[in-house]
């Protein structure tokens, strides 16, 4: 196999992350970037074209990496691109995955392409660990903690509070809850037991800070049932310390075997950049789906259907001698 | 598919663990136990036969789970059983895996069976996480910590010291080393930087405890280069607190993406019972290799070649809607 030729569809944070990830994978080559903006407005070392011109890259691109959002972009682009190319995406609306899978699968089967949906880390690597742990420890309890990371929905909510100029919200796992799970105590924990919410606020001049804090902490659904911490900072500090997109989390399975042995499987991510990490996962799965396409597979797969050997540029011999 | 019919070859701690794990998997049925002991000396609810009578179970067993040791049992039994049955094992001599794979692969291909070798957790789940993380973060550094768990070799070494009646040695990750890796510091760490050694000793009556402690702590290769802690206990405490077989460990990959984002992937196991956990992994891979056999695959695989969907009793639809 020569170098894997990929295209990027959608050039936001995720698309730029994919461009950077490709530089770390010498067996992968970026051929083009497709955007909904004016192509001339995007500066890149590779060809930039409008998404509506996608078809002209057939035969020039082995896999299209779809970097649009799950709310409106992917439900349309997923099936559409699967009828022209092999694709990989990080569709992450958990509840809609079965429908989305069916649509991409149908489009890919009809056009004779291969697609892998919902890669990334949740869904994606977290799902893989949930399935592995569930298969190995059928009697057990699963715990997922998210963060420390920015919740877009909660950040939007605090920015709507009167007197708030700018704001960001981090979801943070409660150390005490994590410790209980790690200790094998199998606690009953709701999402709110597992997480605390930390807000950084830039207040408008003269705003009533006590009122802002009260309104945030009592906001139904978003904050009222959580332990919430509010910090007031200035705009400079906001730009300096809160522009990154960190995220991560923990997936546990706490199981029992034999008479009463406690067995704990833990998987964790600590990410300085959520989009760059998701992009790195997309590139590894692009390699995998290209191999399935080369073998003649037609249709859609998920991360559950793909052995890890397909993700690596290394040969089976190499993997067995170096990594097993 | 009806229930998966399995046999156990070798009825030590691991074999008994498999028997217990099967009880947690309603789609799996234990058909027989093969042992090198007198079959009549083994009490079990299922048929017990001598290993030399294995052939009479052809057609009655879908997968033989090989529970012998890697030093002398499996090098012989792996290829031998692969010429009669589909097999799964936990062969764990890392350096000899390529040879062992080739032999089992040849035997299985010739007889038309399917085998998966070197499941368990290291090799096994740890290897899977090393490969996944290496594929996603090509620029990075991998760290494996083992423990807290019993090292058989080091326990044997301390039991050979003059004046030692009984002894056990635990390998324990250094918290400070783990913290540095978790913090993304990418330290240079040798095996000895990563682990400390804790010994529990029952001394013979009148033995010189100071001399025992000195001899252990200065023992070349085994202890002299490590931080070693020695405790003297009595035989009752040894039986009460040190009869279990706990183990575990941590696999990290600390990588960089983009300009300089640190991305950390962590996988950890905390096991009350090492053999029961390994047994649980064997049973999940027995399910997987039976599916490959049913699809017509002939030869050997490793954990790298098997997608996680094959490990689960759940359907693809179920997995996509419940676990992705």
XYZ file of C-alpha atoms in Angstrom:
648
model
C 0.000 0.000 0.000
C 1.339 3.463 -0.911
C 0.642 6.461 1.232
C -2.931 6.806 2.368
C -4.498 9.776 0.580
C -6.997 11.609 2.743
C -9.217 14.638 2.457
C -10.622 16.790 5.239
C -14.268 17.895 5.139
C -14.827 20.911 7.394
C -11.953 23.097 8.504
C -12.744 24.129 12.087
C -10.830 23.072 15.196
C -11.266 19.406 14.397
C -10.262 19.757 10.736
C -7.162 21.700 11.697
C -6.409 19.002 14.279
C -6.582 16.362 11.544
C -4.189 18.391 9.382
C -1.710 18.466 12.288
C -2.195 14.767 13.116
C -1.431 13.789 9.525
C 2.026 15.376 9.891
C 2.746 12.832 12.629
C 1.826 9.883 10.382
C 4.337 9.483 7.548
C 2.178 6.869 5.803
C -0.686 9.369 5.417
C -0.879 12.224 2.926
C -3.313 15.150 2.974
C -4.702 15.730 -0.524
C -7.379 18.373 -0.047
C -9.521 20.351 2.324
C -13.208 20.798 1.559
C -14.960 23.726 3.185
C -18.279 25.536 3.055
C -16.462 28.842 3.202
C -14.983 30.593 0.195
C -12.037 28.293 -0.642
C -9.883 31.373 -1.350
C -10.405 32.504 2.260
C -8.682 29.369 3.612
C -4.907 29.316 3.497
C -3.305 25.882 3.399
C -0.397 24.080 1.735
C -2.879 21.696 0.073
C -5.749 22.201 -2.363
C -8.800 23.836 -0.823
C -12.151 23.380 -2.553
C -15.804 24.015 -1.833
C -17.699 21.023 -0.390
C -20.006 21.135 -3.391
C -17.020 20.180 -5.569
C -16.311 17.020 -3.574
C -17.030 14.654 -6.462
C -14.019 15.825 -8.402
C -11.781 14.221 -5.780
C -13.121 10.732 -6.444
C -10.162 8.552 -7.354
C -7.757 11.028 -5.768
C -8.713 10.505 -2.124
C -8.767 7.127 -0.360
C -10.647 8.310 2.734
C -12.567 11.482 3.525
C -12.312 12.519 7.159
C -15.562 14.248 8.103
C -14.888 16.990 10.646
C -18.303 18.634 10.834
C -20.526 18.811 13.904
C -22.968 16.121 14.953
C -25.976 18.411 15.353
C -26.487 19.454 11.734
C -23.406 18.722 9.568
C -22.870 14.996 9.904
C -26.499 13.801 9.672
C -26.377 15.225 6.146
C -22.699 14.823 5.199
C -22.243 11.301 6.575
C -24.563 9.526 4.115
C -23.774 12.019 1.333
C -20.001 11.486 1.474
C -20.401 7.724 1.968
C -21.962 7.612 -1.473
C -18.788 9.121 -2.968
C -15.885 8.084 -0.728
C -14.707 5.865 2.077
C -15.296 7.929 5.204
C -14.497 8.259 8.879
C -16.272 10.547 11.338
C -16.754 11.262 15.021
C -20.558 11.472 15.141
C -21.233 11.800 18.851
C -24.978 12.092 19.464
C -25.220 8.804 21.366
C -28.992 8.431 21.088
C -28.981 8.850 17.313
C -26.114 6.479 16.536
C -28.294 3.507 15.444
C -30.152 5.681 12.895
C -27.014 7.359 11.687
C -25.279 3.989 11.331
C -28.158 2.642 9.245
C -28.067 5.638 6.902
C -24.316 5.646 6.379
C -24.333 1.860 6.016
C -27.015 2.007 3.320
C -25.240 4.777 1.408
C -21.863 3.036 1.606
C -23.263 -0.341 0.565
C -25.014 1.181 -2.410
C -21.966 3.072 -3.617
C -19.481 0.327 -2.751
C -17.556 2.251 -0.107
C -16.473 1.603 3.491
C -17.208 3.931 6.402
C -16.484 3.969 10.109
C -18.708 6.158 12.253
C -18.505 7.570 15.774
C -14.780 7.315 16.339
C -13.131 9.811 18.694
C -13.147 9.214 22.429
C -16.761 9.263 23.632
C -18.140 7.629 21.609
C -14.925 5.930 20.573
C -12.135 4.927 22.928
C -14.446 5.139 25.969
C -16.969 2.888 24.220
C -14.238 0.377 23.373
C -13.232 0.198 26.992
C -16.821 -0.130 28.155
C -17.340 -3.065 25.785
C -14.050 -4.772 26.611
C -14.657 -4.475 30.342
C -18.283 -5.584 30.033
C -17.187 -8.669 28.072
C -14.461 -9.617 30.532
C -16.388 -8.826 33.729
C -20.041 -9.643 33.026
C -20.917 -9.138 36.709
C -20.001 -5.566 37.424
C -20.868 -1.914 37.398
C -19.706 0.723 34.951
C -18.826 4.313 35.849
C -17.979 7.105 33.421
C -16.619 10.416 34.684
C -16.103 13.352 32.326
C -13.560 16.109 32.702
C -11.799 18.093 33.641
C -13.188 19.730 30.538
C -15.291 22.497 29.121
C -19.030 21.904 28.810
C -20.252 24.002 25.898
C -23.892 23.873 27.016
C -23.133 25.041 30.545
C -20.769 27.746 29.319
C -23.533 29.045 27.051
C -25.941 29.029 30.003
C -23.722 31.149 32.244
C -23.043 33.618 29.438
C -26.779 34.274 29.275
C -26.862 35.439 32.929
C -27.419 39.186 33.368
C -24.175 41.035 34.080
C -21.941 38.284 32.614
C -19.621 39.499 29.868
C -17.812 36.220 29.314
C -17.812 32.856 31.016
C -16.636 29.297 30.802
C -17.670 26.204 32.723
C -15.535 23.168 33.532
C -17.021 19.830 34.484
C -14.729 18.163 37.011
C -14.989 14.662 38.485
C -15.432 14.644 42.269
C -12.209 13.189 43.674
C -14.172 11.558 46.487
C -16.474 9.750 44.049
C -13.540 8.592 41.915
C -11.767 7.305 45.028
C -14.768 5.279 46.105
C -14.959 3.616 42.700
C -11.196 2.958 42.644
C -11.462 1.394 46.089
C -14.033 -1.077 44.795
C -16.862 0.262 46.956
C -19.366 0.125 44.063
C -21.214 3.278 45.173
C -24.535 4.344 43.671
C -23.694 7.600 41.879
C -25.792 9.852 39.690
C -24.148 12.173 37.161
C -24.402 14.978 39.735
C -22.762 12.886 42.449
C -19.852 12.297 40.144
C -19.137 15.820 38.945
C -18.687 19.342 40.241
C -19.017 22.455 38.108
C -16.445 25.243 38.160
C -17.288 28.559 36.488
C -14.950 31.395 35.515
C -16.795 34.656 34.933
C -15.833 38.014 33.500
C -18.470 40.382 34.928
C -19.609 43.550 33.225
C -18.429 46.723 34.905
C -20.583 47.536 37.900
C -22.455 44.234 37.765
C -23.718 42.707 40.994
C -21.355 39.761 41.448
C -23.265 38.255 44.346
C -26.419 38.238 42.213
C -24.569 36.594 39.309
C -23.166 33.909 41.557
C -26.597 33.292 43.122
C -28.322 33.076 39.754
C -25.768 30.576 38.433
C -25.792 28.371 41.512
C -29.589 28.154 41.585
C -30.105 27.666 37.847
C -32.375 24.618 37.469
C -31.092 21.575 35.525
C -27.729 23.165 34.801
C -26.378 23.954 38.261
C -28.900 23.806 41.111
C -28.331 20.115 41.854
C -24.560 20.281 41.588
C -21.764 21.525 43.757
C -20.898 24.683 41.827
C -17.912 26.970 42.313
C -17.876 30.474 40.781
C -14.713 32.549 40.253
C -14.622 36.106 38.952
C -11.659 36.911 36.739
C -10.765 39.656 34.257
C -10.799 39.394 30.474
C -6.999 39.108 30.277
C -6.971 36.087 32.561
C -9.833 34.573 30.574
C -7.835 34.847 27.350
C -4.604 33.690 28.960
C -5.805 30.707 30.980
C -9.085 29.603 29.462
C -8.606 29.536 25.701
C -7.390 25.956 25.499
C -9.795 23.080 24.972
C -8.796 20.510 27.570
C -10.972 17.508 28.292
C -10.804 13.923 29.375
C -12.431 11.525 31.731
C -12.418 8.105 33.283
C -14.235 4.861 32.493
C -14.313 2.232 35.217
C -15.711 -1.211 35.472
C -15.779 -2.612 38.965
C -16.566 -6.299 38.766
C -16.640 -9.467 40.774
C -15.219 -12.867 39.886
C -15.060 -16.193 41.693
C -16.296 -16.117 45.259
C -15.902 -12.401 45.858
C -12.763 -11.042 44.211
C -13.056 -7.394 43.230
C -11.543 -6.665 39.821
C -11.256 -3.089 38.607
C -10.561 -1.973 35.047
C -9.855 1.735 34.566
C -9.326 3.761 31.412
C -8.522 7.441 31.535
C -7.768 10.340 29.234
C -6.176 13.640 30.195
C -6.214 15.840 27.139
C -4.716 19.288 26.685
C -6.623 19.553 23.428
C -9.887 17.734 22.879
C -10.094 18.485 19.108
C -6.467 17.516 18.456
C -6.937 14.213 20.257
C -10.203 13.413 18.477
C -8.413 14.267 15.224
C -5.633 11.795 16.047
C -8.211 9.057 16.586
C -9.872 9.925 13.252
C -6.578 9.523 11.391
C -5.891 6.083 12.929
C -9.396 4.938 11.931
C -8.915 6.377 8.434
C -6.019 3.931 8.049
C -8.218 1.088 9.287
C -11.194 1.765 7.037
C -8.926 2.126 3.993
C -7.701 -1.399 4.659
C -11.245 -2.723 4.890
C -12.083 -0.951 1.633
C -8.993 -2.509 0.005
C -10.190 -5.937 1.202
C -13.536 -5.339 -0.481
C -15.676 -4.473 2.522
C -18.712 -2.340 1.664
C -20.870 -0.650 4.297
C -20.454 0.936 7.720
C -18.527 -0.190 10.766
C -18.043 1.153 14.253
C -14.975 0.991 16.478
C -16.411 -2.253 17.887
C -15.923 -3.997 14.538
C -12.297 -3.071 13.922
C -9.323 -4.923 15.417
C -6.521 -2.689 16.662
C -4.005 -4.198 14.212
C -5.878 -2.274 11.486
C -5.145 1.048 13.225
C -1.398 0.686 13.059
C 1.073 1.247 10.258
C 3.079 -1.685 11.649
C 2.875 -5.232 10.242
C 1.404 -8.192 12.126
C 4.906 -9.639 12.672
C 6.128 -6.339 14.054
C 3.131 -5.978 16.345
C 3.522 -9.499 17.737
C 7.230 -9.079 18.430
C 7.209 -5.445 19.642
C 3.840 -4.739 21.234
C 2.276 -7.961 22.495
C -25.481 -20.151 17.846
C -26.313 -22.465 20.768
C -24.292 -22.382 23.932
C -20.549 -22.341 23.451
C -19.154 -25.698 24.578
C -15.735 -25.371 26.171
C -13.191 -27.638 27.786
C -10.490 -26.732 30.294
C -6.989 -28.137 29.896
C -5.073 -27.949 33.191
C -6.872 -27.591 36.478
C -4.697 -25.307 38.615
C -5.577 -21.789 39.772
C -6.205 -20.628 36.216
C -8.312 -23.646 35.262
C -10.426 -23.242 38.383
C -10.765 -19.540 37.531
C -12.103 -20.463 34.089
C -14.620 -22.831 35.669
C -15.864 -19.949 37.858
C -15.878 -17.439 34.988
C -18.027 -19.753 32.876
C -20.721 -19.588 35.565
C -20.951 -15.825 34.894
C -21.496 -16.333 31.157
C -24.860 -17.980 30.475
C -24.008 -18.496 26.786
C -21.024 -20.699 27.702
C -21.144 -24.300 28.908
C -18.317 -26.274 30.492
C -18.151 -29.751 28.964
C -15.001 -31.296 30.432
C -11.811 -30.782 32.358
C -8.627 -32.409 31.108
C -5.851 -32.928 33.633
C -2.495 -34.656 33.919
C -3.444 -35.876 37.352
C -5.484 -38.996 38.009
C -8.946 -37.902 36.775
C -10.527 -39.639 39.759
C -8.586 -37.345 42.107
C -10.308 -34.246 40.694
C -13.815 -33.545 41.917
C -16.011 -31.522 39.606
C -19.589 -31.359 38.395
C -18.411 -32.015 34.821
C -16.533 -34.881 33.177
C -12.869 -35.067 34.128
C -10.502 -36.957 31.830
C -6.791 -37.413 31.385
C -5.145 -35.045 28.877
C -4.053 -38.057 26.853
C -7.730 -38.755 26.137
C -8.338 -35.306 24.634
C -9.159 -36.623 21.161
C -12.362 -38.240 22.363
C -13.816 -34.760 22.945
C -13.519 -33.760 19.290
C -16.981 -32.786 18.115
C -18.126 -32.281 21.715
C -16.081 -29.184 22.527
C -16.106 -25.953 20.483
C -13.066 -24.385 22.160
C -10.404 -25.784 24.463
C -9.153 -23.254 26.998
C -5.513 -24.033 27.707
C -4.684 -23.217 31.324
C -1.151 -24.605 31.571
C 1.974 -22.595 32.280
C 4.028 -20.804 29.648
C 7.370 -22.295 30.679
C 6.803 -25.927 29.785
C 3.078 -26.731 29.309
C 1.952 -24.398 26.554
C 4.951 -24.699 24.191
C 3.912 -28.344 23.880
C 0.135 -28.171 24.421
C -0.522 -25.107 22.242
C 0.388 -26.684 18.898
C -0.807 -30.136 20.028
C -4.310 -28.982 20.970
C -4.535 -26.678 17.931
C -4.328 -29.799 15.790
C -7.440 -31.180 17.486
C -9.535 -28.191 18.625
C -10.081 -24.463 18.418
C -8.032 -23.080 21.288
C -7.414 -20.030 23.447
C -4.476 -19.546 25.793
C -2.600 -16.969 27.840
C 0.955 -17.747 26.727
C 2.948 -14.984 28.394
C 6.628 -15.370 27.591
C 6.853 -12.126 25.603
C 10.142 -12.931 23.866
C 8.893 -16.278 22.566
C 5.511 -15.099 21.262
C 6.525 -14.893 17.567
C 7.788 -18.513 17.596
C 4.826 -19.757 19.554
C 2.426 -17.947 17.232
C 4.080 -19.555 14.184
C 3.770 -23.042 15.683
C 0.162 -22.726 16.765
C -0.719 -21.051 13.458
C 0.838 -23.913 11.462
C -0.903 -26.590 13.553
C -4.270 -24.833 13.374
C -4.035 -24.211 9.619
C -3.164 -27.825 8.980
C -5.994 -29.200 11.087
C -8.522 -26.550 10.061
C -8.962 -24.964 13.479
C -8.835 -21.430 14.891
C -6.675 -20.377 17.831
C -6.037 -17.176 19.739
C -2.809 -16.990 21.704
C -1.484 -14.765 24.501
C -4.751 -13.405 25.832
C -4.926 -12.422 29.504
C -3.726 -9.027 30.625
C 0.009 -8.777 29.926
C 0.221 -9.890 27.208
C -3.429 -9.206 26.478
C -5.350 -6.161 27.654
C -2.132 -4.223 28.353
C -0.881 -5.000 24.847
C -4.178 -3.840 23.350
C -3.883 -0.536 25.143
C -0.244 -0.118 24.131
C -1.190 -0.665 20.483
C -4.252 1.573 20.576
C -2.329 4.397 22.230
C 0.650 3.987 19.910
C -1.667 4.184 16.889
C -3.488 7.272 18.124
C -0.447 9.126 19.515
C 2.486 8.232 17.259
C 4.677 10.846 18.968
C 4.814 9.766 22.570
C 6.325 7.641 25.268
C 4.928 4.480 26.790
C 5.169 3.523 30.459
C 4.115 0.227 32.006
C 3.984 -0.199 35.777
C 3.265 -3.581 37.337
C 1.649 -4.184 40.685
C 0.762 -4.128 43.360
C 1.276 -7.831 42.857
C 3.270 -10.886 43.774
C 6.434 -11.594 41.819
C 6.954 -15.344 41.854
C 10.645 -15.107 40.923
C 11.442 -12.634 43.691
C 9.406 -14.599 46.240
C 11.393 -17.725 45.336
C 14.638 -15.744 45.746
C 13.846 -14.583 49.265
C 12.732 -18.057 50.314
C 16.230 -19.302 49.445
C 17.833 -16.916 51.987
C 19.278 -18.664 55.051
C 16.952 -18.385 58.050
C 13.832 -17.690 55.950
C 11.004 -20.120 56.571
C 8.463 -18.494 54.281
C 8.367 -15.296 52.259
C 6.483 -13.359 49.644
C 7.483 -10.336 47.576
C 5.185 -7.647 46.187
C 6.184 -5.404 43.306
C 4.640 -1.964 43.862
C 4.676 1.040 41.521
C 6.426 4.097 43.001
C 3.675 6.676 43.563
C 6.118 9.471 42.739
C 6.996 7.935 39.365
C 3.317 7.366 38.520
C 2.543 10.980 39.453
C 5.251 12.332 37.167
C 3.883 10.340 34.234
C 0.310 11.402 35.000
C 1.436 15.014 35.112
C 2.842 14.713 31.586
C 6.455 15.231 32.657
C 7.693 12.404 30.401
C 10.394 11.298 32.837
C 13.134 8.819 31.890
C 12.392 5.817 34.098
C 14.023 2.409 34.271
C 12.091 -0.570 35.644
C 13.786 0.025 39.005
C 12.824 3.701 39.047
C 9.239 2.673 38.579
C 8.869 -0.021 41.227
C 9.630 -0.722 44.841
C 9.833 -4.189 46.371
C 8.069 -5.118 49.598
C 8.930 -8.409 51.304
C 7.060 -10.239 54.052
C 9.211 -12.811 55.810
C 8.524 -15.571 58.303
C 11.916 -16.184 59.925
C 13.017 -19.506 61.388
C 13.188 -19.569 65.154
C 16.374 -17.970 66.389
C 17.334 -16.700 62.919
C 19.353 -13.459 62.632
C 16.744 -11.058 61.266
C 19.201 -8.258 60.613
C 21.309 -10.645 58.546
C 18.252 -11.802 56.554
C 17.220 -8.231 55.843
C 20.759 -7.307 54.786
C 21.101 -10.330 52.514
C 17.789 -9.589 50.790
C 18.443 -5.885 50.311
C 21.888 -6.477 48.811
C 20.929 -9.414 46.580
C 22.232 -8.569 43.088
C 19.749 -8.305 40.191
C 16.760 -9.065 42.377
C 16.911 -6.339 45.046
C 20.183 -4.419 45.269
C 19.180 -1.747 42.756
C 15.669 -1.284 44.129
C 14.140 0.391 47.106
C 13.312 -2.681 49.164
C 11.237 -2.890 52.327
C 11.379 -5.982 54.555
C 8.756 -6.895 57.172
C 8.943 -9.830 59.556
C 5.623 -11.503 60.317
C 4.509 -14.808 61.781
C 3.154 -17.799 59.884
C -0.438 -17.052 60.939
C -0.284 -13.566 59.471
C 1.305 -14.978 56.307
C -1.609 -17.378 55.839
C -4.226 -14.798 56.754
C -3.030 -11.779 54.756
C -0.805 -13.096 51.994
C -2.586 -16.064 50.460
C -4.501 -14.094 47.831
C -3.097 -13.500 44.376
C -3.627 -9.802 43.746
C -1.993 -8.064 40.817
C -2.489 -5.252 38.390
C -0.658 -2.376 36.871
C -0.828 0.698 34.717
C -0.094 1.381 31.052
C 0.407 4.995 30.047
C 1.088 6.719 26.812
C 2.078 10.330 27.169
C 1.993 11.947 23.744
C 2.137 15.262 21.979
C -0.168 16.578 19.263
C -0.345 19.850 17.355
C 2.060 22.502 18.536
C 2.649 21.129 22.023
C -0.530 19.692 23.536
C 0.129 16.915 26.025
C -2.297 14.017 25.673
C -2.281 11.205 28.199
C -3.935 7.814 27.807
C -4.004 5.621 30.904
C -5.175 2.051 31.392
C -5.126 0.379 34.761
C -6.056 -2.881 36.424
C -6.495 -3.500 40.140
C -7.090 -7.183 40.601
C -7.918 -9.070 43.769
C -7.263 -12.286 41.914
C -4.843 -12.442 39.020
C -5.810 -15.997 37.914
C -9.559 -15.293 38.105
C -9.163 -12.180 35.980
C -6.955 -13.895 33.418
C -9.555 -16.678 33.325
C -12.313 -14.139 32.615
C -10.328 -12.798 29.667
C -9.786 -16.332 28.355
C -13.535 -17.010 28.366
C -14.306 -13.807 26.424
C -11.695 -14.735 23.810
C -13.060 -18.295 23.645
C -16.325 -16.762 22.471
C -14.462 -14.695 19.876
C -12.392 -17.508 18.419
C -15.449 -19.764 18.184
C -17.050 -17.111 15.981
C -14.002 -16.954 13.740
C -14.017 -20.738 13.484
C -17.715 -20.655 12.575
C -16.894 -18.119 9.838
C -14.299 -20.502 8.426
C -11.122 -18.893 9.706
C -8.210 -21.337 10.050
C -4.974 -20.461 11.845
C -3.853 -18.363 14.792
C -4.777 -14.871 15.873
C -3.726 -12.583 18.681
C -5.786 -10.031 20.591
C -4.634 -7.454 18.014
C -6.601 -9.233 15.275
C -9.957 -9.482 17.038
C -12.518 -6.673 17.204
C -14.203 -6.247 20.573
C -17.663 -6.990 19.133
C -16.517 -10.622 18.876
C -15.918 -10.772 22.642
C -19.470 -9.974 23.586
C -22.595 -12.090 23.699
C -24.541 -8.988 22.575
C -25.555 -8.336 18.965
C -24.156 -5.540 16.823
C -27.446 -3.623 17.083
C -27.409 -3.946 20.852
C -23.797 -2.853 21.109
C -24.381 0.220 18.936
C -27.431 1.322 20.882
C -26.271 0.428 24.404
C -22.509 0.710 24.515
C -21.276 3.129 21.845
